[in-house]
Amino acid sequence: MCAMSFPIKGRNVGTDEPCFVIAEPGSNHNGSLDTALKLIDVAADAKADAVKFQTFRAEDHYVKNTPQFSYLREIAPDVSTFELIKRNEMPRKWHAVLRKHAEERGIIFLSTPSDRAAVDELVYQHDMGAIKIASFEAVDLSFIDYCARKGRPMIIATGMCSLGDIEDVLATTERAGNRQVVLLHCVSLYPTQPEQVNLRAMQTLAAAFDVPVGLSDHTMGIEIPIAAVALGATVIEKHYTLDRRLPGPDHPFAVEPDELKAMVSGIRKVQKALGSPLKRQLPEEAEMARLGRRSVVARVRISEGTILTADMLTAKRPGYGIAPKFISLLVGRPARRTIEADEVVTWEMV
């Protein structure tokens, strides 16, 4: 059984907690430390909870003759997959600088590790608060076991995964003694079209595995992650960039700074709006109910002692008289006093 809520660097994450928003520059630093620092500022200004980079070495990540992904042919048609990944490596000496700047800006520093050395460095040297498992690593159960045994919360993306794959992942974390897991529904297409997202699959993960769930989103725009929160996402991960026109594989489908800020704001508003499942009149609605609802009103002047008939009565606003549903109970009763035309009728009058 996984925990439904747990802390990441003092921030509770999970069911019934505020949505944990991960702003992901990934490799959109384009090899510039200054750009990476600016990206942290963008995430902090947007009021995201965490900023997440990616830590990998091409030699440990891909074989050199890996075929080119079709979606990358338009971006870099003459560059091999291996060379493109090599160009987008983040120097590990940046970790300390990025972590320090993130802490100064009040945002949690994360980076997705793709090898065991990266896991150890990020956890032991930089005290990273959670380990993100990329969708592509979800089938490497030995690597997941290694990460799980670090005892840090795990955020696991499930792009391309079947329920059986996910069952294997959770069995691995369970055996490792790690019950702090969030599953992120994900579609590993860049960009993902809205009709490919299948947000309801996120709810399937929650029902099937009884764990907190969220969305790692690759669609264009901000509508889909905001909608995911309405469906119960506890974590949202979204790629962003300083400028979509910059060269690189992850820029074209990323949101820009103003969009990231609007997304976080939208998520916070939607989560507030979810509120309580109780259907009731709010205390703040009392004036509206009193003045805006309808009451029984005299259609004509009714003299004292007159027996009321239905055609003497109507329903109008305001609402501090007898509710219209009780008109039938008034018919046949005598008026105790004269009721003027257009006067709100109360029980004391009959």
Short mmCIF file of C-alpha atoms in Angstrom, two decimals:
data_model
loop_
_atom_site.label_atom_id
_atom_site.label_comp_id
_atom_site.label_asym_id
_atom_site.label_seq_id
_atom_site.Cartn_x
_atom_site.Cartn_y
_atom_site.Cartn_z
CA MET A 1 0.00 0.00 0.00
CA CYS A 2 1.47 3.35 -1.05
CA ALA A 3 1.23 6.49 1.05
CA MET A 4 -1.43 8.89 -0.21
CA SER A 5 0.52 11.93 0.97
CA PHE A 6 4.17 12.57 1.80
CA PRO A 7 6.58 15.52 2.01
CA ILE A 8 9.02 16.67 -0.65
CA LYS A 9 11.35 19.19 0.93
CA GLY A 10 8.70 20.17 3.45
CA ARG A 11 5.93 20.45 0.85
CA ASN A 12 3.22 17.81 1.29
CA VAL A 13 2.35 16.10 -1.99
CA GLY A 14 -0.53 13.76 -2.65
CA THR A 15 -4.25 13.29 -2.27
CA ASP A 16 -6.04 16.25 -0.65
CA GLU A 17 -2.91 18.40 -0.92
CA PRO A 18 -2.39 21.41 -3.21
CA CYS A 19 -1.27 20.27 -6.65
CA PHE A 20 2.52 20.00 -6.85
CA VAL A 21 3.55 21.83 -10.02
CA ILE A 22 6.86 20.84 -11.60
CA ALA A 23 8.12 23.32 -14.17
CA GLU A 24 10.49 21.39 -16.42
CA PRO A 25 13.12 23.16 -18.49
CA GLY A 26 14.68 19.75 -19.08
CA SER A 27 17.45 20.40 -21.57
CA ASN A 28 16.12 23.77 -22.72
CA HIS A 29 19.17 25.48 -21.20
CA ASN A 30 20.91 24.76 -24.56
CA GLY A 31 24.24 24.30 -22.79
CA SER A 32 24.20 27.74 -21.16
CA LEU A 33 24.39 28.04 -17.37
CA ASP A 34 23.09 31.59 -17.60
CA THR A 35 20.03 30.32 -19.49
CA ALA A 36 19.51 27.59 -16.89
CA LEU A 37 19.55 30.18 -14.11
CA LYS A 38 17.07 32.35 -16.01
CA LEU A 39 14.82 29.32 -16.40
CA ILE A 40 14.82 28.85 -12.62
CA ASP A 41 13.79 32.51 -12.26
CA VAL A 42 10.93 31.95 -14.70
CA ALA A 43 9.68 28.93 -12.72
CA ALA A 44 9.94 30.80 -9.43
CA ASP A 45 8.17 33.87 -10.85
CA ALA A 46 5.38 31.57 -12.09
CA LYS A 47 5.04 30.22 -8.53
CA ALA A 48 5.71 26.62 -9.51
CA ASP A 49 6.63 24.31 -6.65
CA ALA A 50 9.67 22.74 -8.29
CA VAL A 51 11.99 23.22 -11.23
CA LYS A 52 13.31 20.07 -12.88
CA PHE A 53 16.26 19.56 -15.18
CA GLN A 54 17.60 16.30 -16.68
CA THR A 55 20.91 14.68 -15.79
CA PHE A 56 22.27 12.21 -18.34
CA ARG A 57 25.39 11.27 -20.28
CA ALA A 58 24.90 10.32 -23.89
CA GLU A 59 27.29 7.37 -23.53
CA ASP A 60 25.14 5.92 -20.73
CA HIS A 61 21.89 6.88 -22.38
CA TYR A 62 21.93 5.71 -26.03
CA VAL A 63 24.00 3.47 -28.25
CA LYS A 64 25.78 5.48 -30.89
CA ASN A 65 23.87 4.01 -33.83
CA THR A 66 20.38 4.54 -32.36
CA PRO A 67 17.99 5.33 -35.25
CA GLN A 68 16.69 8.86 -35.42
CA PHE A 69 13.28 9.57 -33.88
CA SER A 70 10.84 10.69 -36.53
CA TYR A 71 9.76 13.79 -34.59
CA LEU A 72 13.39 14.95 -34.43
CA ARG A 73 14.01 14.74 -38.17
CA GLU A 74 12.30 18.09 -38.73
CA ILE A 75 14.28 19.70 -35.92
CA ALA A 76 17.72 18.29 -36.64
CA PRO A 77 17.58 16.22 -39.85
CA ASP A 78 21.35 15.84 -40.18
CA VAL A 79 22.14 15.06 -36.55
CA SER A 80 22.12 11.53 -35.14
CA THR A 81 20.14 10.72 -32.02
CA PHE A 82 23.36 10.14 -30.09
CA GLU A 83 24.90 13.43 -31.15
CA LEU A 84 21.71 15.34 -30.39
CA ILE A 85 21.59 13.86 -26.89
CA LYS A 86 25.29 14.61 -26.46
CA ARG A 87 24.69 18.26 -27.35
CA ASN A 88 21.96 18.50 -24.73
CA GLU A 89 23.87 17.08 -21.76
CA MET A 90 23.85 19.22 -18.64
CA PRO A 91 27.29 19.49 -16.99
CA ARG A 92 27.05 17.91 -13.55
CA LYS A 93 29.12 20.68 -12.05
CA TRP A 94 26.03 22.86 -12.58
CA HIS A 95 24.04 20.94 -9.97
CA ALA A 96 25.37 22.88 -6.99
CA VAL A 97 24.89 26.24 -8.71
CA LEU A 98 21.37 25.45 -9.86
CA ARG A 99 20.33 24.01 -6.51
CA LYS A 100 21.67 27.08 -4.67
CA HIS A 101 19.88 29.48 -7.00
CA ALA A 102 16.64 27.52 -6.71
CA GLU A 103 16.85 27.61 -2.93
CA GLU A 104 17.46 31.36 -3.03
CA ARG A 105 14.36 31.76 -5.20
CA GLY A 106 12.24 29.55 -2.91
CA ILE A 107 11.66 26.75 -5.38
CA ILE A 108 12.54 23.05 -5.06
CA PHE A 109 15.41 21.83 -7.26
CA LEU A 110 14.96 18.49 -9.05
CA SER A 111 16.70 16.76 -11.92
CA THR A 112 15.73 13.48 -13.58
CA PRO A 113 18.65 11.06 -13.24
CA SER A 114 19.31 8.61 -16.06
CA ASP A 115 22.17 6.63 -14.51
CA ARG A 116 23.17 5.42 -11.05
CA ALA A 117 26.00 7.91 -10.67
CA ALA A 118 23.53 10.73 -11.24
CA VAL A 119 21.16 9.26 -8.65
CA ASP A 120 23.91 9.10 -6.04
CA GLU A 121 25.19 12.59 -6.77
CA LEU A 122 21.76 14.20 -6.73
CA VAL A 123 20.63 12.40 -3.56
CA TYR A 124 23.80 12.35 -1.48
CA GLN A 125 25.59 15.51 -2.58
CA HIS A 126 22.60 17.71 -3.31
CA ASP A 127 19.93 16.21 -1.03
CA MET A 128 17.38 16.10 -3.84
CA GLY A 129 13.93 15.80 -2.33
CA ALA A 130 12.41 13.34 -4.81
CA ILE A 131 13.50 11.11 -7.67
CA LYS A 132 11.73 11.45 -11.00
CA ILE A 133 11.68 8.35 -13.20
CA ALA A 134 11.25 9.15 -16.89
CA SER A 135 8.76 7.10 -18.89
CA PHE A 136 11.57 5.55 -20.93
CA GLU A 137 13.17 4.13 -17.77
CA ALA A 138 9.96 2.54 -16.46
CA VAL A 139 10.92 -0.85 -17.89
CA ASP A 140 14.37 -0.85 -16.23
CA LEU A 141 13.31 -2.45 -12.95
CA SER A 142 16.89 -2.76 -11.71
CA PHE A 143 17.32 1.00 -12.06
CA ILE A 144 13.96 1.64 -10.38
CA ASP A 145 14.96 -0.64 -7.51
CA TYR A 146 18.23 1.30 -7.13
CA CYS A 147 16.36 4.60 -7.02
CA ALA A 148 13.64 3.31 -4.68
CA ARG A 149 16.21 2.18 -2.12
CA LYS A 150 17.37 5.77 -1.67
CA GLY A 151 14.22 6.30 0.39
CA ARG A 152 13.16 9.46 -1.44
CA PRO A 153 9.65 10.00 -2.82
CA MET A 154 9.40 8.76 -6.38
CA ILE A 155 7.54 10.48 -9.20
CA ILE A 156 7.17 7.92 -11.97
CA ALA A 157 6.00 8.79 -15.49
CA THR A 158 4.11 6.06 -17.32
CA GLY A 159 4.27 6.99 -20.99
CA MET A 160 4.03 3.92 -23.27
CA CYS A 161 3.24 1.73 -20.23
CA SER A 162 0.59 -0.94 -19.91
CA LEU A 163 -1.07 -1.64 -16.58
CA GLY A 164 1.17 -4.70 -16.37
CA ASP A 165 4.28 -2.55 -16.77
CA ILE A 166 3.09 -0.27 -13.98
CA GLU A 167 2.30 -3.24 -11.76
CA ASP A 168 5.91 -4.38 -12.20
CA VAL A 169 7.17 -0.91 -11.28
CA LEU A 170 5.11 -0.72 -8.11
CA ALA A 171 6.03 -4.26 -7.09
CA THR A 172 9.66 -3.20 -7.42
CA THR A 173 9.27 -0.08 -5.28
CA GLU A 174 7.29 -2.09 -2.73
CA ARG A 175 10.03 -4.72 -2.43
CA ALA A 176 12.54 -1.91 -1.98
CA GLY A 177 10.47 -0.60 0.93
CA ASN A 178 9.52 2.63 -0.79
CA ARG A 179 5.81 3.45 -0.56
CA GLN A 180 6.12 7.14 -1.45
CA VAL A 181 5.10 6.97 -5.09
CA VAL A 182 3.19 9.22 -7.48
CA LEU A 183 2.25 7.85 -10.90
CA LEU A 184 2.12 10.37 -13.72
CA HIS A 185 -0.10 9.58 -16.67
CA CYS A 186 1.90 10.50 -19.74
CA VAL A 187 1.83 10.12 -23.51
CA SER A 188 5.32 9.99 -25.01
CA LEU A 189 4.58 12.01 -28.13
CA TYR A 190 6.13 15.43 -28.75
CA PRO A 191 3.80 17.23 -28.99
CA THR A 192 0.81 15.19 -27.87
CA GLN A 193 -2.47 16.01 -29.57
CA PRO A 194 -5.46 16.59 -27.25
CA GLU A 195 -7.30 13.53 -28.54
CA GLN A 196 -4.26 11.39 -27.67
CA VAL A 197 -4.08 12.44 -24.02
CA ASN A 198 -6.89 10.28 -22.57
CA LEU A 199 -6.98 12.07 -19.24
CA ARG A 200 -9.40 9.52 -17.85
CA ALA A 201 -6.51 7.03 -17.84
CA MET A 202 -5.16 9.03 -14.92
CA GLN A 203 -8.26 8.09 -12.95
CA THR A 204 -7.78 4.48 -14.01
CA LEU A 205 -4.29 4.54 -12.47
CA ALA A 206 -5.70 5.92 -9.21
CA ALA A 207 -8.40 3.26 -9.06
CA ALA A 208 -6.17 0.36 -10.11
CA PHE A 209 -3.19 1.09 -7.88
CA ASP A 210 -4.53 3.28 -5.05
CA VAL A 211 -1.71 5.81 -5.34
CA PRO A 212 -1.59 9.57 -5.90
CA VAL A 213 -1.64 10.36 -9.61
CA GLY A 214 -0.79 13.26 -11.85
CA LEU A 215 0.05 14.24 -15.41
CA SER A 216 3.31 14.72 -17.27
CA ASP A 217 2.02 16.80 -20.14
CA HIS A 218 3.43 17.24 -23.65
CA THR A 219 0.52 19.02 -25.32
CA MET A 220 0.72 22.51 -26.71
CA GLY A 221 -0.84 25.14 -24.46
CA ILE A 222 -2.02 25.00 -20.87
CA GLU A 223 -5.61 23.75 -21.00
CA ILE A 224 -4.89 20.03 -20.59
CA PRO A 225 -2.87 20.22 -17.34
CA ILE A 226 -5.46 22.54 -15.81
CA ALA A 227 -8.20 20.08 -16.76
CA ALA A 228 -6.15 17.26 -15.22
CA VAL A 229 -6.30 18.98 -11.85
CA ALA A 230 -10.10 18.99 -12.04
CA LEU A 231 -9.88 15.22 -12.55
CA GLY A 232 -7.72 14.71 -9.49
CA ALA A 233 -4.10 15.28 -10.56
CA THR A 234 -1.88 15.75 -7.50
CA VAL A 235 1.24 16.52 -9.57
CA ILE A 236 1.56 18.37 -12.88
CA GLU A 237 4.78 18.38 -14.88
CA LYS A 238 5.11 20.72 -17.85
CA HIS A 239 7.99 21.60 -20.17
CA TYR A 240 8.76 25.28 -20.59
CA THR A 241 11.29 27.43 -22.40
CA LEU A 242 12.39 31.03 -22.64
CA ASP A 243 11.40 31.04 -26.31
CA ARG A 244 9.84 28.29 -28.46
CA ARG A 245 11.89 29.49 -31.43
CA LEU A 246 15.18 28.44 -29.84
CA PRO A 247 16.96 25.42 -31.35
CA GLY A 248 16.63 22.09 -29.58
CA PRO A 249 14.32 19.08 -29.35
CA ASP A 250 12.14 20.21 -26.44
CA HIS A 251 11.54 23.87 -27.27
CA PRO A 252 8.79 23.51 -29.92
CA PHE A 253 6.19 21.93 -27.59
CA ALA A 254 7.14 23.82 -24.41
CA VAL A 255 5.21 26.73 -22.95
CA GLU A 256 6.77 30.18 -22.66
CA PRO A 257 7.10 32.19 -19.41
CA ASP A 258 3.73 33.97 -19.57
CA GLU A 259 1.99 30.69 -20.37
CA LEU A 260 3.70 28.92 -17.48
CA LYS A 261 2.56 31.65 -15.11
CA ALA A 262 -1.00 31.44 -16.47
CA MET A 263 -0.96 27.64 -16.13
CA VAL A 264 0.06 27.72 -12.48
CA SER A 265 -2.51 30.42 -11.77
CA GLY A 266 -5.19 28.37 -13.55
CA ILE A 267 -4.27 25.25 -11.58
CA ARG A 268 -4.53 27.12 -8.29
CA LYS A 269 -7.91 28.59 -9.24
CA VAL A 270 -9.31 25.25 -10.36
CA GLN A 271 -8.15 23.51 -7.21
CA LYS A 272 -9.79 26.20 -5.08
CA ALA A 273 -12.95 25.85 -7.14
CA LEU A 274 -13.12 22.08 -6.53
CA GLY A 275 -13.84 22.84 -2.88
CA SER A 276 -16.31 20.68 -0.97
CA PRO A 277 -18.62 17.95 -2.27
CA LEU A 278 -21.42 19.31 -0.07
CA LYS A 279 -24.25 21.09 -1.90
CA ARG A 280 -25.54 23.82 0.37
CA GLN A 281 -26.29 27.52 0.49
CA LEU A 282 -23.17 29.46 1.37
CA PRO A 283 -23.40 32.02 4.17
CA GLU A 284 -22.31 34.61 1.60
CA GLU A 285 -25.40 33.77 -0.49
CA ALA A 286 -27.83 34.72 2.30
CA GLU A 287 -28.48 38.22 0.98
CA MET A 288 -29.03 36.91 -2.54
CA ALA A 289 -31.50 34.35 -1.22
CA ARG A 290 -33.37 36.98 0.81
CA LEU A 291 -33.59 39.56 -1.96
CA GLY A 292 -33.30 37.57 -5.16
CA ARG A 293 -35.51 34.53 -4.62
CA ARG A 294 -39.26 34.64 -5.15
CA SER A 295 -41.98 34.88 -2.51
CA VAL A 296 -45.76 34.82 -2.59
CA VAL A 297 -47.01 38.32 -3.41
CA ALA A 298 -50.56 39.73 -3.46
CA ARG A 299 -51.65 40.20 -7.08
CA VAL A 300 -54.50 42.50 -5.95
CA ARG A 301 -55.56 44.29 -2.79
CA ILE A 302 -56.97 41.71 -0.37
CA SER A 303 -59.26 43.07 2.36
CA GLU A 304 -59.14 41.74 5.90
CA GLY A 305 -61.28 38.58 6.24
CA THR A 306 -61.23 37.78 2.52
CA ILE A 307 -60.78 34.10 1.71
CA LEU A 308 -57.69 33.78 -0.44
CA THR A 309 -57.94 32.30 -3.92
CA ALA A 310 -55.15 31.33 -6.27
CA ASP A 311 -55.85 34.19 -8.67
CA MET A 312 -55.23 36.71 -5.86
CA LEU A 313 -51.63 35.52 -5.51
CA THR A 314 -48.48 35.47 -7.62
CA ALA A 315 -44.74 34.94 -7.09
CA LYS A 316 -42.18 37.74 -7.27
CA ARG A 317 -38.89 38.76 -5.77
CA PRO A 318 -37.70 39.42 -3.01
CA GLY A 319 -37.59 36.12 -1.13
CA TYR A 320 -38.31 36.95 2.50
CA GLY A 321 -41.98 36.01 2.33
CA ILE A 322 -43.74 32.65 1.98
CA ALA A 323 -42.05 30.35 -0.54
CA PRO A 324 -44.11 29.95 -3.75
CA LYS A 325 -44.34 26.19 -3.25
CA PHE A 326 -46.76 26.89 -0.36
CA ILE A 327 -49.35 28.87 -2.41
CA SER A 328 -51.72 25.88 -2.29
CA LEU A 329 -51.63 26.03 1.52
CA LEU A 330 -52.69 29.69 1.45
CA VAL A 331 -55.70 29.14 -0.78
CA GLY A 332 -58.87 28.95 1.34
CA ARG A 333 -57.42 30.81 4.32
CA PRO A 334 -58.82 34.18 5.46
CA ALA A 335 -56.64 37.29 5.47
CA ARG A 336 -56.03 38.43 9.07
CA ARG A 337 -55.43 41.94 7.85
CA THR A 338 -55.66 43.89 4.64
CA ILE A 339 -52.85 42.91 2.25
CA GLU A 340 -52.01 45.60 -0.25
CA ALA A 341 -51.44 44.81 -3.91
CA ASP A 342 -47.80 43.93 -4.62
CA GLU A 343 -47.14 43.28 -0.93
CA VAL A 344 -45.03 40.27 0.07
CA VAL A 345 -47.23 37.78 1.93
CA THR A 346 -46.06 36.30 5.25
CA TRP A 347 -47.67 33.66 7.48
CA GLU A 348 -48.65 36.32 10.00
CA MET A 349 -51.05 37.79 7.43
CA VAL A 350 -53.30 34.68 7.16
#
